[in-house]
DNA sequence: ATCGCTGCAAAAATTTTGCAGGTAA
DNA sequence: TTACCTGCAAAATTTTTGCAGCGAT
């Protein structure tokens, strides 16, 4: 498990390497995309579209552009989508060659995020596949709780 | 694991018992609520608001009323909210005295749902609590894959 | 010169809220 | 009678789409 938001990214890829991945797929390296990728690579936890939009200097990009970029990057497997159960998709950069599969422990009050490296249900998917006949089984798993900080803070 | 949509509800509560739970909390037993509860009790998998609205006879209820009812029922612990990662909340009736905690295996093509009774990550929550200091840890876990039926069906 | 990408605007989809009237208890 | 509840309308969120023009290669 790794603290997030403060700790360095597990495998910080250089911006140039990220844009190179774009070029390799005949996608264009534009201003908005560089700003977006540079923002993501400095984060070690998933960012919501809204957070990305707010973090980017005003006028650098547009909500529609960000949505379209995230769709593209997801399709290219450069980002992974996470869902914390509020109605907002979150995205995290995926190091080249990896699949980005991991889980999170999210504070239900302040939304701080810890990354969980271990993946527990993996061995279960095989038995599920056998008993159900489903193919290509994957899963989403997120943990929620009250972080130590919020335990000592008076309720709002 | 139990096939859903066709199999009988694990512990089908009578409608009268459900409305009694309402009365016990000084909530009123109205037409829309009876229709809603009667619909849910005949289902063994989570229903989206939209599905509920569509299944109810026209004029029986209103989208806003359904949303408000689901909020109330969730607060009363009579239903549990599930999230399959598309942008739509789903709700399932929770038998009295239970917490409704379980997981699903969802077909990514036809959306058929199997219920998974086992809960794997439960024993992990304790160790997570120790290493992270988080309190009251819970989790969401859903499985996805291609069901046997869809494996043999030509792609659209 | 292409083809892809962007910003703006409008639309869609899901969920929330205000309000005036209606109904269960 | 008195809360609580409903339907309708409007608004708030999140996400998608159309389109004309701009820009990376």
GROMACS .gro file of C-alpha atoms (C1' of nucleotides) in nm:
model
  362
    1UNK     CA    1   0.000   0.000   0.000
    2UNK     CA    2   0.126   0.347  -0.084
    3UNK     CA    3   0.012   0.681   0.050
    4UNK     CA    4  -0.116   0.894  -0.235
    5UNK     CA    5  -0.129   1.258  -0.315
    6UNK     CA    6   0.206   1.319  -0.152
    7UNK     CA    7   0.424   1.024  -0.241
    8UNK     CA    8   0.606   1.010  -0.573
    9UNK     CA    9   0.445   0.819  -0.855
   10UNK     CA   10   0.538   0.451  -0.860
   11UNK     CA   11   0.699   0.478  -1.203
   12UNK     CA   12   0.696   0.837  -1.316
   13UNK     CA   13   0.710   0.838  -1.690
   14UNK     CA   14   0.852   1.147  -1.851
   15UNK     CA   15   0.608   1.365  -2.043
   16UNK     CA   16   0.812   1.306  -2.356
   17UNK     CA   17   0.759   0.931  -2.320
   18UNK     CA   18   0.388   0.982  -2.286
   19UNK     CA   19   0.359   1.201  -2.593
   20UNK     CA   20   0.572   0.948  -2.776
   21UNK     CA   21   0.306   0.690  -2.703
   22UNK     CA   22   0.056   0.920  -2.871
   23UNK     CA   23   0.269   0.970  -3.178
   24UNK     CA   24   0.325   0.597  -3.210
   25UNK     CA   25  -0.052   0.561  -3.257
   26UNK     CA   26  -0.074   0.847  -3.503
   27UNK     CA   27  -0.245   1.071  -3.250
   28UNK     CA   28  -0.146   1.432  -3.231
   29UNK     CA   29   0.047   1.592  -2.952
   30UNK     CA   30  -0.148   1.906  -2.878
   31UNK     CA   31  -0.137   2.165  -2.605
   32UNK     CA   32  -0.441   2.039  -2.414
   33UNK     CA   33  -0.314   1.682  -2.427
   34UNK     CA   34   0.028   1.773  -2.300
   35UNK     CA   35  -0.121   1.973  -2.015
   36UNK     CA   36  -0.354   1.687  -1.931
   37UNK     CA   37  -0.083   1.421  -1.938
   38UNK     CA   38   0.156   1.637  -1.742
   39UNK     CA   39  -0.108   1.682  -1.476
   40UNK     CA   40  -0.186   1.311  -1.456
   41UNK     CA   41   0.177   1.207  -1.434
   42UNK     CA   42   0.223   1.421  -1.125
   43UNK     CA   43  -0.063   1.245  -0.949
   44UNK     CA   44  -0.058   0.908  -0.784
   45UNK     CA   45  -0.431   0.872  -0.745
   46UNK     CA   46  -0.725   0.887  -0.983
   47UNK     CA   47  -0.848   1.230  -1.086
   48UNK     CA   48  -1.206   1.318  -1.171
   49UNK     CA   49  -1.277   1.506  -1.493
   50UNK     CA   50  -1.390   1.797  -1.285
   51UNK     CA   51  -1.065   1.799  -1.090
   52UNK     CA   52  -0.863   1.788  -1.411
   53UNK     CA   53  -1.061   2.075  -1.554
   54UNK     CA   54  -1.015   2.281  -1.238
   55UNK     CA   55  -0.644   2.207  -1.215
   56UNK     CA   56  -0.570   2.309  -1.572
   57UNK     CA   57  -0.500   2.680  -1.621
   58UNK     CA   58  -0.814   2.856  -1.741
   59UNK     CA   59  -0.846   2.851  -2.116
   60UNK     CA   60  -0.603   2.563  -2.159
   61UNK     CA   61  -0.874   2.314  -2.227
   62UNK     CA   62  -1.242   2.249  -2.251
   63UNK     CA   63  -1.458   1.997  -2.066
   64UNK     CA   64  -1.560   1.830  -2.392
   65UNK     CA   65  -1.197   1.805  -2.496
   66UNK     CA   66  -1.103   1.648  -2.165
   67UNK     CA   67  -1.381   1.393  -2.194
   68UNK     CA   68  -1.274   1.310  -2.547
   69UNK     CA   69  -0.911   1.286  -2.444
   70UNK     CA   70  -0.990   1.050  -2.160
   71UNK     CA   71  -1.190   0.828  -2.393
   72UNK     CA   72  -0.898   0.816  -2.632
   73UNK     CA   73  -0.640   0.753  -2.362
   74UNK     CA   74  -0.857   0.481  -2.209
   75UNK     CA   75  -0.890   0.313  -2.547
   76UNK     CA   76  -0.512   0.334  -2.588
   77UNK     CA   77  -0.474   0.183  -2.240
   78UNK     CA   78  -0.279   0.488  -2.129
   79UNK     CA   79  -0.524   0.558  -1.848
   80UNK     CA   80  -0.749   0.339  -1.638
   81UNK     CA   81  -1.095   0.436  -1.527
   82UNK     CA   82  -1.191   0.400  -1.163
   83UNK     CA   83  -1.527   0.438  -0.998
   84UNK     CA   84  -1.558   0.542  -0.635
   85UNK     CA   85  -1.935   0.522  -0.631
   86UNK     CA   86  -2.008   0.892  -0.644
   87UNK     CA   87  -2.129   0.973  -0.991
   88UNK     CA   88  -1.790   1.077  -1.127
   89UNK     CA   89  -1.541   0.876  -1.333
   90UNK     CA   90  -1.179   0.898  -1.223
   91UNK     CA   91  -0.868   0.833  -1.428
   92UNK     CA   92  -0.515   0.729  -1.347
   93UNK     CA   93  -0.216   0.703  -1.577
   94UNK     CA   94  -0.107   0.348  -1.656
   95UNK     CA   95   0.267   0.284  -1.697
   96UNK     CA   96   0.358   0.150  -2.037
   97UNK     CA   97   0.320  -0.226  -2.065
   98UNK     CA   98   0.119  -0.257  -1.743
   99UNK     CA   99  -0.253  -0.300  -1.706
  100UNK     CA  100  -0.297  -0.064  -1.413
  101UNK     CA  101  -0.506  -0.307  -1.218
  102UNK     CA  102  -0.517  -0.222  -0.850
  103UNK     CA  103  -0.757  -0.100  -0.585
  104UNK     CA  104  -0.805   0.190  -0.349
  105UNK     CA  105  -0.902   0.269   0.006
  106UNK     CA  106  -1.102   0.591   0.002
  107UNK     CA  107  -1.196   0.807   0.299
  108UNK     CA  108  -1.570   0.859   0.295
  109UNK     CA  109  -1.531   1.201   0.452
  110UNK     CA  110  -1.229   1.376   0.301
  111UNK     CA  111  -1.180   1.150  -0.002
  112UNK     CA  112  -0.811   1.092   0.061
  113UNK     CA  113  -0.699   0.784  -0.130
  114UNK     CA  114  -0.460   0.502  -0.042
  115UNK     CA  115  -0.351   0.263  -0.313
  116UNK     CA  116  -0.379  -0.107  -0.251
  117UNK     CA  117  -0.125  -0.301  -0.450
  118UNK     CA  118  -0.250  -0.646  -0.364
  119UNK     CA  119  -0.528  -0.795  -0.571
  120UNK     CA  120  -0.729  -1.043  -0.373
  121UNK     CA  121  -1.011  -1.172  -0.589
  122UNK     CA  122  -0.786  -1.271  -0.875
  123UNK     CA  123  -0.771  -1.636  -0.779
  124UNK     CA  124  -1.146  -1.633  -0.736
  125UNK     CA  125  -1.210  -1.535  -1.094
  126UNK     CA  126  -1.095  -1.876  -1.211
  127UNK     CA  127  -1.340  -2.061  -0.992
  128UNK     CA  128  -1.613  -1.816  -1.090
  129UNK     CA  129  -1.537  -1.882  -1.455
  130UNK     CA  130  -1.573  -2.255  -1.395
  131UNK     CA  131  -1.898  -2.246  -1.205
  132UNK     CA  132  -2.065  -1.974  -1.412
  133UNK     CA  133  -1.929  -2.032  -1.760
  134UNK     CA  134  -1.854  -1.662  -1.798
  135UNK     CA  135  -1.547  -1.571  -2.000
  136UNK     CA  136  -1.290  -1.297  -1.957
  137UNK     CA  137  -1.387  -1.223  -1.601
  138UNK     CA  138  -1.261  -0.903  -1.447
  139UNK     CA  139  -1.365  -0.710  -1.141
  140UNK     CA  140  -1.388  -0.373  -0.975
  141UNK     CA  141  -1.304  -0.351  -0.606
  142UNK     CA  142  -1.274  -0.042  -0.391
  143UNK     CA  143  -1.255  -0.008  -0.016
  144UNK     CA  144  -1.408   0.272   0.187
  145UNK     CA  145  -1.362   0.388   0.543
  146UNK     CA  146  -1.280   0.679   0.771
  147UNK     CA  147  -0.915   0.786   0.759
  148UNK     CA  148  -0.717   0.850   1.080
  149UNK     CA  149  -0.717   1.225   1.021
  150UNK     CA  150  -1.095   1.240   0.994
  151UNK     CA  151  -1.139   1.021   1.300
  152UNK     CA  152  -0.989   1.294   1.516
  153UNK     CA  153  -1.159   1.585   1.344
  154UNK     CA  154  -1.484   1.715   1.480
  155UNK     CA  155  -1.773   1.640   1.254
  156UNK     CA  156  -1.882   1.926   1.033
  157UNK     CA  157  -2.425  -1.826  -0.656
  158UNK     CA  158  -2.781  -1.797  -0.777
  159UNK     CA  159  -2.915  -1.732  -1.122
  160UNK     CA  160  -3.112  -1.414  -1.123
  161UNK     CA  161  -3.415  -1.282  -1.298
  162UNK     CA  162  -3.573  -1.623  -1.308
  163UNK     CA  163  -3.504  -1.785  -0.975
  164UNK     CA  164  -3.720  -1.708  -0.674
  165UNK     CA  165  -3.600  -1.445  -0.432
  166UNK     CA  166  -3.376  -1.587  -0.158
  167UNK     CA  167  -3.619  -1.484   0.114
  168UNK     CA  168  -3.928  -1.338  -0.044
  169UNK     CA  169  -4.086  -1.107   0.206
  170UNK     CA  170  -4.457  -1.050   0.168
  171UNK     CA  171  -4.564  -0.706   0.055
  172UNK     CA  172  -4.755  -0.666   0.381
  173UNK     CA  173  -4.435  -0.723   0.575
  174UNK     CA  174  -4.257  -0.459   0.372
  175UNK     CA  175  -4.526  -0.199   0.422
  176UNK     CA  176  -4.527  -0.286   0.790
  177UNK     CA  177  -4.163  -0.187   0.801
  178UNK     CA  178  -4.265   0.150   0.661
  179UNK     CA  179  -4.541   0.199   0.915
  180UNK     CA  180  -4.306   0.108   1.198
  181UNK     CA  181  -4.093   0.408   1.101
  182UNK     CA  182  -4.392   0.639   1.071
  183UNK     CA  183  -4.367   0.644   0.694
  184UNK     CA  184  -4.681   0.629   0.491
  185UNK     CA  185  -4.793   0.338   0.282
  186UNK     CA  186  -4.892   0.497  -0.046
  187UNK     CA  187  -4.982   0.366  -0.387
  188UNK     CA  188  -4.649   0.443  -0.551
  189UNK     CA  189  -4.456   0.288  -0.264
  190UNK     CA  190  -4.658  -0.030  -0.268
  191UNK     CA  191  -4.612  -0.064  -0.642
  192UNK     CA  192  -4.240  -0.001  -0.608
  193UNK     CA  193  -4.191  -0.248  -0.324
  194UNK     CA  194  -4.404  -0.510  -0.496
  195UNK     CA  195  -4.188  -0.477  -0.804
  196UNK     CA  196  -3.863  -0.504  -0.611
  197UNK     CA  197  -3.972  -0.806  -0.414
  198UNK     CA  198  -4.033  -0.999  -0.734
  199UNK     CA  199  -3.679  -0.934  -0.852
  200UNK     CA  200  -3.365  -1.106  -0.737
  201UNK     CA  201  -3.123  -0.862  -0.891
  202UNK     CA  202  -3.069  -0.488  -0.863
  203UNK     CA  203  -3.299  -0.267  -1.067
  204UNK     CA  204  -3.204   0.071  -1.213
  205UNK     CA  205  -3.434   0.366  -1.150
  206UNK     CA  206  -3.509   0.372  -1.518
  207UNK     CA  207  -3.608   0.006  -1.516
  208UNK     CA  208  -3.834   0.061  -1.218
  209UNK     CA  209  -3.998   0.356  -1.387
  210UNK     CA  210  -4.049   0.158  -1.707
  211UNK     CA  211  -4.186  -0.146  -1.525
  212UNK     CA  212  -4.445   0.048  -1.328
  213UNK     CA  213  -4.778   0.099  -1.505
  214UNK     CA  214  -4.785   0.441  -1.667
  215UNK     CA  215  -4.915   0.708  -1.431
  216UNK     CA  216  -4.849   0.500  -1.121
  217UNK     CA  217  -4.546   0.696  -1.024
  218UNK     CA  218  -4.309   0.971  -1.116
  219UNK     CA  219  -3.932   0.964  -1.162
  220UNK     CA  220  -3.882   1.217  -0.884
  221UNK     CA  221  -4.100   1.010  -0.653
  222UNK     CA  222  -3.901   0.697  -0.731
  223UNK     CA  223  -3.574   0.873  -0.661
  224UNK     CA  224  -3.711   1.005  -0.333
  225UNK     CA  225  -3.848   0.664  -0.239
  226UNK     CA  226  -3.517   0.494  -0.306
  227UNK     CA  227  -3.337   0.749  -0.090
  228UNK     CA  228  -3.581   0.685   0.191
  229UNK     CA  229  -3.565   0.307   0.156
  230UNK     CA  230  -3.187   0.318   0.144
  231UNK     CA  231  -3.179   0.527   0.460
  232UNK     CA  232  -3.413   0.278   0.625
  233UNK     CA  233  -3.182  -0.003   0.508
  234UNK     CA  234  -3.469  -0.161   0.318
  235UNK     CA  235  -3.278  -0.146  -0.008
  236UNK     CA  236  -2.911  -0.156  -0.095
  237UNK     CA  237  -2.752   0.048  -0.369
  238UNK     CA  238  -2.528  -0.124  -0.623
  239UNK     CA  239  -2.311   0.027  -0.888
  240UNK     CA  240  -2.224  -0.164  -1.203
  241UNK     CA  241  -2.004   0.109  -1.343
  242UNK     CA  242  -2.244   0.241  -1.603
  243UNK     CA  243  -2.380   0.570  -1.478
  244UNK     CA  244  -2.694   0.428  -1.319
  245UNK     CA  245  -2.761   0.337  -0.958
  246UNK     CA  246  -2.928   0.003  -0.898
  247UNK     CA  247  -3.129  -0.108  -0.598
  248UNK     CA  248  -3.211  -0.441  -0.442
  249UNK     CA  249  -3.443  -0.521  -0.154
  250UNK     CA  250  -3.269  -0.619   0.170
  251UNK     CA  251  -3.438  -0.881   0.387
  252UNK     CA  252  -3.522  -0.755   0.733
  253UNK     CA  253  -3.234  -0.780   0.975
  254UNK     CA  254  -2.975  -0.845   0.705
  255UNK     CA  255  -2.728  -0.602   0.558
  256UNK     CA  256  -2.766  -0.713   0.199
  257UNK     CA  257  -2.394  -0.735   0.143
  258UNK     CA  258  -2.305  -0.947  -0.157
  259UNK     CA  259  -2.159  -0.917  -0.503
  260UNK     CA  260  -2.256  -0.975  -0.865
  261UNK     CA  261  -2.123  -1.117  -1.185
  262UNK     CA  262  -2.254  -0.905  -1.470
  263UNK     CA  263  -2.246  -0.984  -1.840
  264UNK     CA  264  -2.081  -0.694  -2.020
  265UNK     CA  265  -2.294  -0.754  -2.327
  266UNK     CA  266  -2.648  -0.846  -2.220
  267UNK     CA  267  -2.627  -0.734  -1.857
  268UNK     CA  268  -2.760  -1.060  -1.713
  269UNK     CA  269  -2.667  -1.079  -1.345
  270UNK     CA  270  -2.555  -1.368  -1.127
  271UNK     CA  271  -2.542  -1.320  -0.754
  272UNK     CA  272  -2.227  -1.413  -0.568
  273UNK     CA  273  -2.298  -1.508  -0.211
  274UNK     CA  274  -1.940  -1.540  -0.097
  275UNK     CA  275  -1.760  -1.232   0.022
  276UNK     CA  276  -1.391  -1.264  -0.033
  277UNK     CA  277  -1.231  -0.940   0.078
  278UNK     CA  278  -1.391  -0.949   0.420
  279UNK     CA  279  -1.091  -1.096   0.596
  280UNK     CA  280  -0.871  -0.841   0.423
  281UNK     CA  281  -1.052  -0.548   0.573
  282UNK     CA  282  -0.910  -0.627   0.914
  283UNK     CA  283  -0.553  -0.620   0.794
  284UNK     CA  284  -0.625  -0.308   0.593
  285UNK     CA  285  -0.764  -0.144   0.906
  286UNK     CA  286  -0.446  -0.229   1.093
  287UNK     CA  287  -0.201  -0.107   0.834
  288UNK     CA  288  -0.395   0.201   0.728
  289UNK     CA  289  -0.562   0.313   1.048
  290UNK     CA  290  -0.890   0.354   0.863
  291UNK     CA  291  -1.206   0.274   1.059
  292UNK     CA  292  -1.532   0.113   0.953
  293UNK     CA  293  -1.389  -0.029   0.634
  294UNK     CA  294  -1.634  -0.158   0.377
  295UNK     CA  295  -1.597  -0.238   0.010
  296UNK     CA  296  -1.768  -0.258  -0.323
  297UNK     CA  297  -1.686  -0.552  -0.547
  298UNK     CA  298  -1.845  -0.649  -0.875
  299UNK     CA  299  -1.734  -0.898  -1.136
  300UNK     CA  300  -1.777  -0.859  -1.509
  301UNK     CA  301  -1.748  -1.100  -1.798
  302UNK     CA  302  -1.918  -1.250  -2.100
  303UNK     CA  303  -2.201  -1.490  -2.016
  304UNK     CA  304  -2.229  -1.832  -2.188
  305UNK     CA  305  -2.529  -1.719  -2.390
  306UNK     CA  306  -2.347  -1.419  -2.534
  307UNK     CA  307  -2.040  -1.627  -2.610
  308UNK     CA  308  -2.238  -1.821  -2.869
  309UNK     CA  309  -2.429  -1.526  -3.008
  310UNK     CA  310  -2.298  -1.346  -3.313
  311UNK     CA  311  -2.169  -1.002  -3.231
  312UNK     CA  312  -2.404  -0.719  -3.312
  313DA     C1'  313  -0.253   1.903  -4.768
  314DT     C1'  314  -0.452   1.576  -4.465
  315DC     C1'  315  -0.663   1.417  -4.094
  316DG     C1'  316  -0.719   1.478  -3.637
  317DC     C1'  317  -0.824   1.787  -3.277
  318DT     C1'  318  -1.028   2.195  -3.048
  319DG     C1'  319  -1.367   2.516  -2.864
  320DC     C1'  320  -1.823   2.645  -2.845
  321DA     C1'  321  -2.288   2.532  -2.823
  322DA     C1'  322  -2.648   2.228  -2.779
  323DA     C1'  323  -2.829   1.794  -2.635
  324DA     C1'  324  -2.874   1.372  -2.344
  325DA     C1'  325  -2.894   1.126  -1.938
  326DT     C1'  326  -2.919   1.092  -1.449
  327DT     C1'  327  -3.035   1.295  -1.023
  328DT     C1'  328  -3.195   1.675  -0.715
  329DT     C1'  329  -3.498   2.038  -0.559
  330DG     C1'  330  -3.913   2.376  -0.500
  331DC     C1'  331  -4.370   2.410  -0.455
  332DA     C1'  332  -4.860   2.366  -0.415
  333DG     C1'  333  -5.190   2.037  -0.346
  334DG     C1'  334  -5.336   1.571  -0.179
  335DT     C1'  335  -5.359   1.179   0.144
  336DA     C1'  336  -5.246   0.834   0.510
  337DA     C1'  337  -5.260   0.810   0.992
  338DT     C1'  338  -5.552   1.756   1.184
  339DT     C1'  339  -5.097   1.704   1.083
  340DA     C1'  340  -4.721   1.522   0.893
  341DC     C1'  341  -4.579   1.312   0.513
  342DC     C1'  342  -4.605   1.230   0.025
  343DT     C1'  343  -4.701   1.316  -0.471
  344DG     C1'  344  -4.684   1.511  -0.933
  345DC     C1'  345  -4.522   1.865  -1.212
  346DA     C1'  346  -4.174   2.174  -1.340
  347DA     C1'  347  -3.730   2.345  -1.319
  348DA     C1'  348  -3.254   2.299  -1.213
  349DA     C1'  349  -2.814   2.079  -1.134
  350DT     C1'  350  -2.464   1.728  -1.271
  351DT     C1'  351  -2.218   1.445  -1.558
  352DT     C1'  352  -2.135   1.309  -2.019
  353DT     C1'  353  -2.205   1.308  -2.529
  354DT     C1'  354  -2.246   1.503  -2.984
  355DG     C1'  355  -2.248   1.842  -3.401
  356DC     C1'  356  -2.003   2.158  -3.634
  357DA     C1'  357  -1.693   2.483  -3.827
  358DG     C1'  358  -1.229   2.613  -3.797
  359DC     C1'  359  -0.755   2.534  -3.651
  360DG     C1'  360  -0.326   2.286  -3.617
  361DA     C1'  361   0.013   1.885  -3.597
  362DT     C1'  362   0.240   1.598  -3.901
   0.00000   0.00000   0.00000
